[in-house]
Amino acid sequence: MKKIGLIILTLPFMLASVFGQDEQFLDKKGRVVLPESGDWALGFNAVPIFTFIGNTFNGSTSNNHMGNDKFAGFTENTILGKYFLSDKKAIRVNFRFGVHNKNVTNDIVNDFLNNPDSLVLDRAKFKTSNFNLGLGHEWRLGKGRLQGVVGGEVFFQYTSSVKSQFEYGNAFAAGNVTPLTTLWDPSGFAITANSVGERILSSKGGGKCGFGARLFAGVEYFVAPKISLGAEFGWYLGYSQQSKSTVTYERWSTLDNASYEVTREKSGNKYFDADTDNFGGGIYLIFHFQ
């Protein structure tokens, strides 16, 4: 009787313990499909993969419609990492660090020789960098392969200005006060060549630094054990400040009969943004492991 009474007394606690635990979701081979407490995860943008697959079936024509948006806003081009505190909760980190250098040239006609086959070289150097860091917390909903994800995060961003330097094959001279010069776009591509009375020699400054917070909601579908495809949408508040910038130009002085430099300064700016993000259709691929 004492044993029966002990069983009756402990049964409610045993049942509560059993039903209070999340049941593991297994595939047909008995493998755990969903993330578990203690799991790590690594995610990245999956759009280039789908673009490659699409190109395979359409003669290597770029699928621009799918590739137009690749994580708009803060999460653009970042690596996503997660650590699961429990089966339903995880901390997450977004990280990006990039340095971009570009040295480009453009052949143009020599002003001093009356020969279209005589060319000189214009050179341009461009340098910029990006740094993003975000830290957040997410909660998961659902018990099957389709999981809902909600949460929030704070972030910091820094984007340097495009620092540039230029050299030209056609020099300013008394007989050539408007030399033929390459005109470059901000991304470093030659647009055209024109005869100009003023041209840029260098630029610097204008970097942008910002921080903010973001709420997000999304879905993930586990296509295989611990491998998921997901889409996420967010709403963010952000503040950023852009530093002043300077641009140095070259001109010709008819008074001194020589070229000279002039530097112009542009004031910095401040921005406050509140908007939704990633409605262009970014998709990410996440791998979970322990």
PDB file of C-alpha atoms in Angstrom:
ATOM      1  CA  MET A   1       0.000   0.000   0.000  1.00  0.00           C
ATOM      2  CA  LYS A   2       2.828   2.348   0.795  1.00  0.00           C
ATOM      3  CA  LYS A   3       4.304   1.717  -2.675  1.00  0.00           C
ATOM      4  CA  ILE A   4       0.928   2.321  -4.362  1.00  0.00           C
ATOM      5  CA  GLY A   5       0.437   5.526  -2.369  1.00  0.00           C
ATOM      6  CA  LEU A   6       3.940   6.692  -3.308  1.00  0.00           C
ATOM      7  CA  ILE A   7       3.223   6.035  -6.987  1.00  0.00           C
ATOM      8  CA  ILE A   8      -0.067   7.952  -6.806  1.00  0.00           C
ATOM      9  CA  LEU A   9       1.660  10.894  -5.120  1.00  0.00           C
ATOM     10  CA  THR A  10       4.542  11.038  -7.595  1.00  0.00           C
ATOM     11  CA  LEU A  11       2.505  10.324 -10.776  1.00  0.00           C
ATOM     12  CA  PRO A  12       1.299  13.923 -11.288  1.00  0.00           C
ATOM     13  CA  PHE A  13       4.862  15.208 -11.067  1.00  0.00           C
ATOM     14  CA  MET A  14       6.079  12.558 -13.506  1.00  0.00           C
ATOM     15  CA  LEU A  15       3.345  13.415 -16.006  1.00  0.00           C
ATOM     16  CA  ALA A  16       4.013  17.125 -15.649  1.00  0.00           C
ATOM     17  CA  SER A  17       7.677  16.503 -16.332  1.00  0.00           C
ATOM     18  CA  VAL A  18       6.940  14.416 -19.443  1.00  0.00           C
ATOM     19  CA  PHE A  19       4.407  16.786 -20.998  1.00  0.00           C
ATOM     20  CA  GLY A  20       6.451  19.847 -20.067  1.00  0.00           C
ATOM     21  CA  GLN A  21       9.297  18.748 -22.348  1.00  0.00           C
ATOM     22  CA  ASP A  22       9.390  19.621 -26.058  1.00  0.00           C
ATOM     23  CA  GLU A  23       9.075  16.475 -28.125  1.00  0.00           C
ATOM     24  CA  GLN A  24      11.935  16.072 -30.590  1.00  0.00           C
ATOM     25  CA  PHE A  25      10.950  16.152 -34.258  1.00  0.00           C
ATOM     26  CA  LEU A  26      12.626  13.248 -36.081  1.00  0.00           C
ATOM     27  CA  ASP A  27      12.854  12.325 -39.751  1.00  0.00           C
ATOM     28  CA  LYS A  28      12.173   8.824 -41.108  1.00  0.00           C
ATOM     29  CA  LYS A  29      15.724   7.754 -40.248  1.00  0.00           C
ATOM     30  CA  GLY A  30      15.357   8.878 -36.649  1.00  0.00           C
ATOM     31  CA  ARG A  31      17.553  11.967 -36.999  1.00  0.00           C
ATOM     32  CA  VAL A  32      16.723  15.173 -35.122  1.00  0.00           C
ATOM     33  CA  VAL A  33      15.509  17.775 -37.633  1.00  0.00           C
ATOM     34  CA  LEU A  34      15.115  20.945 -35.560  1.00  0.00           C
ATOM     35  CA  PRO A  35      17.780  22.862 -33.608  1.00  0.00           C
ATOM     36  CA  GLU A  36      18.391  21.907 -29.978  1.00  0.00           C
ATOM     37  CA  SER A  37      19.780  23.599 -26.915  1.00  0.00           C
ATOM     38  CA  GLY A  38      23.542  24.016 -27.290  1.00  0.00           C
ATOM     39  CA  ASP A  39      23.468  24.039 -31.110  1.00  0.00           C
ATOM     40  CA  TRP A  40      25.446  26.560 -33.156  1.00  0.00           C
ATOM     41  CA  ALA A  41      24.224  27.878 -36.491  1.00  0.00           C
ATOM     42  CA  LEU A  42      25.817  29.638 -39.446  1.00  0.00           C
ATOM     43  CA  GLY A  43      23.775  31.348 -42.144  1.00  0.00           C
ATOM     44  CA  PHE A  44      24.363  33.281 -45.358  1.00  0.00           C
ATOM     45  CA  ASN A  45      22.493  34.676 -48.322  1.00  0.00           C
ATOM     46  CA  ALA A  46      21.171  31.891 -50.571  1.00  0.00           C
ATOM     47  CA  VAL A  47      20.125  34.064 -53.532  1.00  0.00           C
ATOM     48  CA  PRO A  48      23.442  33.585 -55.439  1.00  0.00           C
ATOM     49  CA  ILE A  49      22.946  29.804 -55.204  1.00  0.00           C
ATOM     50  CA  PHE A  50      19.466  30.024 -56.725  1.00  0.00           C
ATOM     51  CA  THR A  51      20.789  32.427 -59.355  1.00  0.00           C
ATOM     52  CA  PHE A  52      23.467  29.882 -60.326  1.00  0.00           C
ATOM     53  CA  ILE A  53      20.886  27.089 -60.533  1.00  0.00           C
ATOM     54  CA  GLY A  54      18.632  29.302 -62.647  1.00  0.00           C
ATOM     55  CA  ASN A  55      21.511  30.141 -64.981  1.00  0.00           C
ATOM     56  CA  THR A  56      22.136  26.421 -65.451  1.00  0.00           C
ATOM     57  CA  PHE A  57      18.662  26.018 -66.943  1.00  0.00           C
ATOM     58  CA  ASN A  58      18.489  29.188 -69.046  1.00  0.00           C
ATOM     59  CA  GLY A  59      21.775  29.250 -70.889  1.00  0.00           C
ATOM     60  CA  SER A  60      23.768  31.194 -68.271  1.00  0.00           C
ATOM     61  CA  THR A  61      21.593  34.285 -68.563  1.00  0.00           C
ATOM     62  CA  SER A  62      21.694  36.252 -65.328  1.00  0.00           C
ATOM     63  CA  ASN A  63      18.564  35.975 -63.199  1.00  0.00           C
ATOM     64  CA  ASN A  64      18.468  39.644 -62.273  1.00  0.00           C
ATOM     65  CA  HIS A  65      14.938  39.521 -60.894  1.00  0.00           C
ATOM     66  CA  MET A  66      15.984  37.154 -58.128  1.00  0.00           C
ATOM     67  CA  GLY A  67      19.301  38.859 -57.571  1.00  0.00           C
ATOM     68  CA  ASN A  68      18.080  42.442 -57.280  1.00  0.00           C
ATOM     69  CA  ASP A  69      17.723  42.390 -53.502  1.00  0.00           C
ATOM     70  CA  LYS A  70      20.154  40.565 -51.277  1.00  0.00           C
ATOM     71  CA  PHE A  71      19.247  41.449 -47.691  1.00  0.00           C
ATOM     72  CA  ALA A  72      18.235  45.107 -47.817  1.00  0.00           C
ATOM     73  CA  GLY A  73      19.270  47.417 -44.998  1.00  0.00           C
ATOM     74  CA  PHE A  74      21.533  46.472 -42.102  1.00  0.00           C
ATOM     75  CA  THR A  75      21.658  42.734 -42.865  1.00  0.00           C
ATOM     76  CA  GLU A  76      22.945  43.245 -46.395  1.00  0.00           C
ATOM     77  CA  ASN A  77      25.895  40.916 -47.174  1.00  0.00           C
ATOM     78  CA  THR A  78      26.371  39.898 -43.540  1.00  0.00           C
ATOM     79  CA  ILE A  79      27.190  36.517 -42.012  1.00  0.00           C
ATOM     80  CA  LEU A  80      24.593  35.296 -39.511  1.00  0.00           C
ATOM     81  CA  GLY A  81      25.625  33.250 -36.470  1.00  0.00           C
ATOM     82  CA  LYS A  82      23.413  31.776 -33.718  1.00  0.00           C
ATOM     83  CA  TYR A  83      23.780  29.947 -30.421  1.00  0.00           C
ATOM     84  CA  PHE A  84      20.709  28.146 -29.040  1.00  0.00           C
ATOM     85  CA  LEU A  85      20.103  28.711 -25.343  1.00  0.00           C
ATOM     86  CA  SER A  86      17.208  26.257 -25.578  1.00  0.00           C
ATOM     87  CA  ASP A  87      15.249  24.514 -28.328  1.00  0.00           C
ATOM     88  CA  LYS A  88      13.142  27.666 -28.722  1.00  0.00           C
ATOM     89  CA  LYS A  89      15.539  30.520 -27.908  1.00  0.00           C
ATOM     90  CA  ALA A  90      18.802  31.683 -29.460  1.00  0.00           C
ATOM     91  CA  ILE A  91      21.187  34.603 -29.394  1.00  0.00           C
ATOM     92  CA  ARG A  92      22.315  35.794 -32.816  1.00  0.00           C
ATOM     93  CA  VAL A  93      25.143  37.836 -34.289  1.00  0.00           C
ATOM     94  CA  ASN A  94      25.328  39.563 -37.678  1.00  0.00           C
ATOM     95  CA  PHE A  95      28.838  40.399 -38.891  1.00  0.00           C
ATOM     96  CA  ARG A  96      30.374  41.994 -41.944  1.00  0.00           C
ATOM     97  CA  PHE A  97      33.843  43.381 -42.620  1.00  0.00           C
ATOM     98  CA  GLY A  98      34.974  44.282 -46.100  1.00  0.00           C
ATOM     99  CA  VAL A  99      37.834  46.240 -47.669  1.00  0.00           C
ATOM    100  CA  HIS A 100      37.555  47.127 -51.337  1.00  0.00           C
ATOM    101  CA  ASN A 101      40.419  48.398 -53.514  1.00  0.00           C
ATOM    102  CA  LYS A 102      40.110  49.113 -57.200  1.00  0.00           C
ATOM    103  CA  ASN A 103      42.843  50.267 -59.619  1.00  0.00           C
ATOM    104  CA  VAL A 104      41.475  51.059 -63.072  1.00  0.00           C
ATOM    105  CA  THR A 105      42.793  52.575 -66.289  1.00  0.00           C
ATOM    106  CA  ASN A 106      41.337  54.081 -69.438  1.00  0.00           C
ATOM    107  CA  ASP A 107      43.040  54.754 -72.790  1.00  0.00           C
ATOM    108  CA  ILE A 108      42.280  58.115 -74.408  1.00  0.00           C
ATOM    109  CA  VAL A 109      43.622  60.024 -77.415  1.00  0.00           C
ATOM    110  CA  ASN A 110      46.853  61.991 -76.972  1.00  0.00           C
ATOM    111  CA  ASP A 111      46.034  65.712 -77.187  1.00  0.00           C
ATOM    112  CA  PHE A 112      49.505  66.652 -78.413  1.00  0.00           C
ATOM    113  CA  LEU A 113      49.572  64.348 -81.443  1.00  0.00           C
ATOM    114  CA  ASN A 114      47.124  64.583 -84.310  1.00  0.00           C
ATOM    115  CA  ASN A 115      46.771  60.815 -84.484  1.00  0.00           C
ATOM    116  CA  PRO A 116      43.746  58.812 -83.222  1.00  0.00           C
ATOM    117  CA  ASP A 117      46.000  55.777 -82.774  1.00  0.00           C
ATOM    118  CA  SER A 118      48.284  57.607 -80.344  1.00  0.00           C
ATOM    119  CA  LEU A 119      46.908  56.983 -76.866  1.00  0.00           C
ATOM    120  CA  VAL A 120      47.724  57.994 -73.308  1.00  0.00           C
ATOM    121  CA  LEU A 121      46.585  56.394 -70.085  1.00  0.00           C
ATOM    122  CA  ASP A 122      44.365  57.804 -67.337  1.00  0.00           C
ATOM    123  CA  ARG A 123      44.567  56.019 -63.970  1.00  0.00           C
ATOM    124  CA  ALA A 124      42.239  55.953 -60.972  1.00  0.00           C
ATOM    125  CA  LYS A 125      42.443  54.325 -57.525  1.00  0.00           C
ATOM    126  CA  PHE A 126      39.414  53.756 -55.303  1.00  0.00           C
ATOM    127  CA  LYS A 127      39.315  52.434 -51.736  1.00  0.00           C
ATOM    128  CA  THR A 128      36.418  51.878 -49.336  1.00  0.00           C
ATOM    129  CA  SER A 129      35.529  49.643 -46.375  1.00  0.00           C
ATOM    130  CA  ASN A 130      32.432  48.377 -44.539  1.00  0.00           C
ATOM    131  CA  PHE A 131      31.853  47.115 -41.012  1.00  0.00           C
ATOM    132  CA  ASN A 132      28.543  45.839 -39.576  1.00  0.00           C
ATOM    133  CA  LEU A 133      27.922  44.246 -36.186  1.00  0.00           C
ATOM    134  CA  GLY A 134      24.581  43.246 -34.714  1.00  0.00           C
ATOM    135  CA  LEU A 135      23.573  41.372 -31.558  1.00  0.00           C
ATOM    136  CA  GLY A 136      20.078  40.057 -30.923  1.00  0.00           C
ATOM    137  CA  HIS A 137      17.747  37.476 -29.424  1.00  0.00           C
ATOM    138  CA  GLU A 138      15.193  35.290 -31.211  1.00  0.00           C
ATOM    139  CA  TRP A 139      12.290  33.064 -30.205  1.00  0.00           C
ATOM    140  CA  ARG A 140      10.971  30.198 -32.303  1.00  0.00           C
ATOM    141  CA  LEU A 141       7.372  29.052 -32.852  1.00  0.00           C
ATOM    142  CA  GLY A 142       6.095  25.741 -34.212  1.00  0.00           C
ATOM    143  CA  LYS A 143       6.857  22.040 -33.794  1.00  0.00           C
ATOM    144  CA  GLY A 144       7.273  20.781 -37.376  1.00  0.00           C
ATOM    145  CA  ARG A 145       9.644  21.578 -40.201  1.00  0.00           C
ATOM    146  CA  LEU A 146       8.039  24.998 -40.657  1.00  0.00           C
ATOM    147  CA  GLN A 147       9.193  27.319 -37.863  1.00  0.00           C
ATOM    148  CA  GLY A 148       8.265  30.905 -37.101  1.00  0.00           C
ATOM    149  CA  VAL A 149      11.005  33.238 -35.861  1.00  0.00           C
ATOM    150  CA  VAL A 150      10.538  36.543 -34.008  1.00  0.00           C
ATOM    151  CA  GLY A 151      12.935  38.746 -32.066  1.00  0.00           C
ATOM    152  CA  GLY A 152      14.962  41.915 -31.866  1.00  0.00           C
ATOM    153  CA  GLU A 153      18.537  43.118 -32.254  1.00  0.00           C
ATOM    154  CA  VAL A 154      20.747  46.175 -31.936  1.00  0.00           C
ATOM    155  CA  PHE A 155      23.370  47.050 -34.521  1.00  0.00           C
ATOM    156  CA  PHE A 156      26.348  49.253 -35.353  1.00  0.00           C
ATOM    157  CA  GLN A 157      27.471  50.199 -38.865  1.00  0.00           C
ATOM    158  CA  TYR A 158      30.441  51.994 -40.377  1.00  0.00           C
ATOM    159  CA  THR A 159      31.003  52.686 -44.057  1.00  0.00           C
ATOM    160  CA  SER A 160      34.049  54.661 -45.114  1.00  0.00           C
ATOM    161  CA  SER A 161      33.854  57.102 -47.970  1.00  0.00           C
ATOM    162  CA  VAL A 162      35.295  56.183 -51.345  1.00  0.00           C
ATOM    163  CA  LYS A 163      38.848  57.505 -51.121  1.00  0.00           C
ATOM    164  CA  SER A 164      40.108  58.182 -54.620  1.00  0.00           C
ATOM    165  CA  GLN A 165      43.212  59.362 -56.489  1.00  0.00           C
ATOM    166  CA  PHE A 166      43.542  60.201 -60.188  1.00  0.00           C
ATOM    167  CA  GLU A 167      46.375  60.581 -62.702  1.00  0.00           C
ATOM    168  CA  TYR A 168      45.937  61.834 -66.255  1.00  0.00           C
ATOM    169  CA  GLY A 169      47.849  61.224 -69.458  1.00  0.00           C
ATOM    170  CA  ASN A 170      47.037  64.608 -71.007  1.00  0.00           C
ATOM    171  CA  ALA A 171      48.551  67.395 -68.929  1.00  0.00           C
ATOM    172  CA  PHE A 172      47.393  70.986 -68.617  1.00  0.00           C
ATOM    173  CA  ALA A 173      49.578  73.277 -70.730  1.00  0.00           C
ATOM    174  CA  ALA A 174      49.522  76.722 -72.335  1.00  0.00           C
ATOM    175  CA  GLY A 175      48.453  75.162 -75.589  1.00  0.00           C
ATOM    176  CA  ASN A 176      46.073  72.690 -73.946  1.00  0.00           C
ATOM    177  CA  VAL A 177      43.969  74.418 -71.258  1.00  0.00           C
ATOM    178  CA  THR A 178      41.086  71.933 -71.649  1.00  0.00           C
ATOM    179  CA  PRO A 179      42.807  68.531 -71.863  1.00  0.00           C
ATOM    180  CA  LEU A 180      40.900  65.418 -72.855  1.00  0.00           C
ATOM    181  CA  THR A 181      40.102  63.678 -69.551  1.00  0.00           C
ATOM    182  CA  THR A 182      38.346  60.497 -68.426  1.00  0.00           C
ATOM    183  CA  LEU A 183      35.185  61.038 -66.383  1.00  0.00           C
ATOM    184  CA  TRP A 184      34.652  58.330 -63.741  1.00  0.00           C
ATOM    185  CA  ASP A 185      31.487  57.288 -61.936  1.00  0.00           C
ATOM    186  CA  PRO A 186      31.547  56.813 -58.111  1.00  0.00           C
ATOM    187  CA  SER A 187      31.918  53.041 -58.451  1.00  0.00           C
ATOM    188  CA  GLY A 188      35.126  53.393 -60.475  1.00  0.00           C
ATOM    189  CA  PHE A 189      34.020  52.860 -64.070  1.00  0.00           C
ATOM    190  CA  ALA A 190      34.983  55.143 -66.950  1.00  0.00           C
ATOM    191  CA  ILE A 191      31.872  56.913 -68.272  1.00  0.00           C
ATOM    192  CA  THR A 192      33.332  58.908 -71.147  1.00  0.00           C
ATOM    193  CA  ALA A 193      36.196  61.271 -72.030  1.00  0.00           C
ATOM    194  CA  ASN A 194      35.661  65.023 -72.446  1.00  0.00           C
ATOM    195  CA  SER A 195      37.771  68.148 -72.785  1.00  0.00           C
ATOM    196  CA  VAL A 196      37.504  69.864 -69.390  1.00  0.00           C
ATOM    197  CA  GLY A 197      38.795  73.012 -67.710  1.00  0.00           C
ATOM    198  CA  GLU A 198      38.741  71.415 -64.264  1.00  0.00           C
ATOM    199  CA  ARG A 199      39.236  67.829 -63.132  1.00  0.00           C
ATOM    200  CA  ILE A 200      39.373  65.907 -59.873  1.00  0.00           C
ATOM    201  CA  LEU A 201      42.710  64.813 -58.396  1.00  0.00           C
ATOM    202  CA  SER A 202      41.623  63.195 -55.121  1.00  0.00           C
ATOM    203  CA  SER A 203      38.789  62.859 -52.619  1.00  0.00           C
ATOM    204  CA  LYS A 204      38.556  61.716 -49.005  1.00  0.00           C
ATOM    205  CA  GLY A 205      36.278  61.860 -45.978  1.00  0.00           C
ATOM    206  CA  GLY A 206      32.521  61.484 -45.904  1.00  0.00           C
ATOM    207  CA  GLY A 207      32.466  58.228 -43.930  1.00  0.00           C
ATOM    208  CA  LYS A 208      29.164  57.190 -42.369  1.00  0.00           C
ATOM    209  CA  CYS A 209      28.736  55.817 -38.834  1.00  0.00           C
ATOM    210  CA  GLY A 210      25.427  54.690 -37.358  1.00  0.00           C
ATOM    211  CA  PHE A 211      23.593  52.554 -34.817  1.00  0.00           C
ATOM    212  CA  GLY A 212      20.039  51.428 -34.170  1.00  0.00           C
ATOM    213  CA  ALA A 213      17.603  48.697 -33.212  1.00  0.00           C
ATOM    214  CA  ARG A 214      15.516  46.288 -35.250  1.00  0.00           C
ATOM    215  CA  LEU A 215      12.477  44.054 -34.705  1.00  0.00           C
ATOM    216  CA  PHE A 216      12.116  41.080 -37.033  1.00  0.00           C
ATOM    217  CA  ALA A 217       9.785  38.226 -37.910  1.00  0.00           C
ATOM    218  CA  GLY A 218      10.269  35.417 -40.370  1.00  0.00           C
ATOM    219  CA  VAL A 219       9.899  31.770 -41.249  1.00  0.00           C
ATOM    220  CA  GLU A 220      12.319  28.875 -41.667  1.00  0.00           C
ATOM    221  CA  TYR A 221      11.658  25.548 -43.341  1.00  0.00           C
ATOM    222  CA  PHE A 222      13.947  22.632 -42.520  1.00  0.00           C
ATOM    223  CA  VAL A 223      14.641  20.935 -45.840  1.00  0.00           C
ATOM    224  CA  ALA A 224      16.925  18.400 -44.114  1.00  0.00           C
ATOM    225  CA  PRO A 225      18.041  17.645 -40.552  1.00  0.00           C
ATOM    226  CA  LYS A 226      19.576  20.847 -39.132  1.00  0.00           C
ATOM    227  CA  ILE A 227      19.480  22.613 -42.546  1.00  0.00           C
ATOM    228  CA  SER A 228      16.899  25.331 -43.171  1.00  0.00           C
ATOM    229  CA  LEU A 229      15.843  27.909 -45.740  1.00  0.00           C
ATOM    230  CA  GLY A 230      14.345  31.098 -44.363  1.00  0.00           C
ATOM    231  CA  ALA A 231      13.052  34.560 -45.129  1.00  0.00           C
ATOM    232  CA  GLU A 232      12.943  37.441 -42.690  1.00  0.00           C
ATOM    233  CA  PHE A 233      11.348  40.876 -42.600  1.00  0.00           C
ATOM    234  CA  GLY A 234      12.095  43.650 -40.150  1.00  0.00           C
ATOM    235  CA  TRP A 235      11.337  47.147 -38.939  1.00  0.00           C
ATOM    236  CA  TYR A 236      14.206  49.290 -37.747  1.00  0.00           C
ATOM    237  CA  LEU A 237      15.071  52.611 -36.133  1.00  0.00           C
ATOM    238  CA  GLY A 238      18.481  53.988 -36.984  1.00  0.00           C
ATOM    239  CA  TYR A 239      20.633  57.070 -36.523  1.00  0.00           C
ATOM    240  CA  SER A 240      23.750  57.791 -38.566  1.00  0.00           C
ATOM    241  CA  GLN A 241      26.180  60.628 -39.054  1.00  0.00           C
ATOM    242  CA  GLN A 242      28.299  61.374 -42.106  1.00  0.00           C
ATOM    243  CA  SER A 243      31.596  63.209 -41.676  1.00  0.00           C
ATOM    244  CA  LYS A 244      32.677  66.126 -43.831  1.00  0.00           C
ATOM    245  CA  SER A 245      34.517  65.384 -47.072  1.00  0.00           C
ATOM    246  CA  THR A 246      37.139  67.146 -49.176  1.00  0.00           C
ATOM    247  CA  VAL A 247      37.728  67.048 -52.922  1.00  0.00           C
ATOM    248  CA  THR A 248      40.834  68.431 -54.646  1.00  0.00           C
ATOM    249  CA  TYR A 249      40.611  69.674 -58.249  1.00  0.00           C
ATOM    250  CA  GLU A 250      43.134  70.770 -60.859  1.00  0.00           C
ATOM    251  CA  ARG A 251      42.714  73.907 -63.011  1.00  0.00           C
ATOM    252  CA  TRP A 252      44.705  76.048 -65.401  1.00  0.00           C
ATOM    253  CA  SER A 253      45.582  79.657 -64.553  1.00  0.00           C
ATOM    254  CA  THR A 254      45.913  81.895 -67.603  1.00  0.00           C
ATOM    255  CA  LEU A 255      47.337  84.611 -65.338  1.00  0.00           C
ATOM    256  CA  ASP A 256      50.207  82.477 -64.008  1.00  0.00           C
ATOM    257  CA  ASN A 257      50.354  80.298 -67.120  1.00  0.00           C
ATOM    258  CA  ALA A 258      50.431  77.200 -64.910  1.00  0.00           C
ATOM    259  CA  SER A 259      48.125  74.612 -63.407  1.00  0.00           C
ATOM    260  CA  TYR A 260      47.042  74.898 -59.786  1.00  0.00           C
ATOM    261  CA  GLU A 261      44.977  72.967 -57.242  1.00  0.00           C
ATOM    262  CA  VAL A 262      41.842  73.982 -55.372  1.00  0.00           C
ATOM    263  CA  THR A 263      40.243  72.057 -52.482  1.00  0.00           C
ATOM    264  CA  ARG A 264      36.544  72.163 -51.686  1.00  0.00           C
ATOM    265  CA  GLU A 265      35.017  70.970 -48.447  1.00  0.00           C
ATOM    266  CA  LYS A 266      31.528  69.530 -48.065  1.00  0.00           C
ATOM    267  CA  SER A 267      29.782  69.591 -44.696  1.00  0.00           C
ATOM    268  CA  GLY A 268      28.723  66.393 -42.960  1.00  0.00           C
ATOM    269  CA  ASN A 269      25.142  65.211 -42.533  1.00  0.00           C
ATOM    270  CA  LYS A 270      22.948  63.490 -39.937  1.00  0.00           C
ATOM    271  CA  TYR A 271      20.226  60.944 -40.683  1.00  0.00           C
ATOM    272  CA  PHE A 272      17.371  59.327 -38.787  1.00  0.00           C
ATOM    273  CA  ASP A 273      15.556  56.394 -40.402  1.00  0.00           C
ATOM    274  CA  ALA A 274      12.548  54.279 -39.492  1.00  0.00           C
ATOM    275  CA  ASP A 275      11.447  51.781 -42.104  1.00  0.00           C
ATOM    276  CA  THR A 276      10.721  48.179 -43.014  1.00  0.00           C
ATOM    277  CA  ASP A 277      13.453  46.138 -44.658  1.00  0.00           C
ATOM    278  CA  ASN A 278      14.034  43.135 -46.899  1.00  0.00           C
ATOM    279  CA  PHE A 279      10.768  43.270 -48.832  1.00  0.00           C
ATOM    280  CA  GLY A 280      12.782  42.573 -51.979  1.00  0.00           C
ATOM    281  CA  GLY A 281      12.784  38.856 -51.250  1.00  0.00           C
ATOM    282  CA  GLY A 282      16.127  37.916 -49.688  1.00  0.00           C
ATOM    283  CA  ILE A 283      16.430  34.219 -48.741  1.00  0.00           C
ATOM    284  CA  TYR A 284      19.010  32.749 -46.391  1.00  0.00           C
ATOM    285  CA  LEU A 285      20.417  29.252 -45.858  1.00  0.00           C
ATOM    286  CA  ILE A 286      21.314  28.151 -42.308  1.00  0.00           C
ATOM    287  CA  PHE A 287      23.318  25.136 -41.116  1.00  0.00           C
ATOM    288  CA  HIS A 288      22.962  23.974 -37.483  1.00  0.00           C
ATOM    289  CA  PHE A 289      25.542  21.870 -35.658  1.00  0.00           C
ATOM    290  CA  GLN A 290      26.613  20.967 -32.134  1.00  0.00           C
TER     291      GLN A 290
END
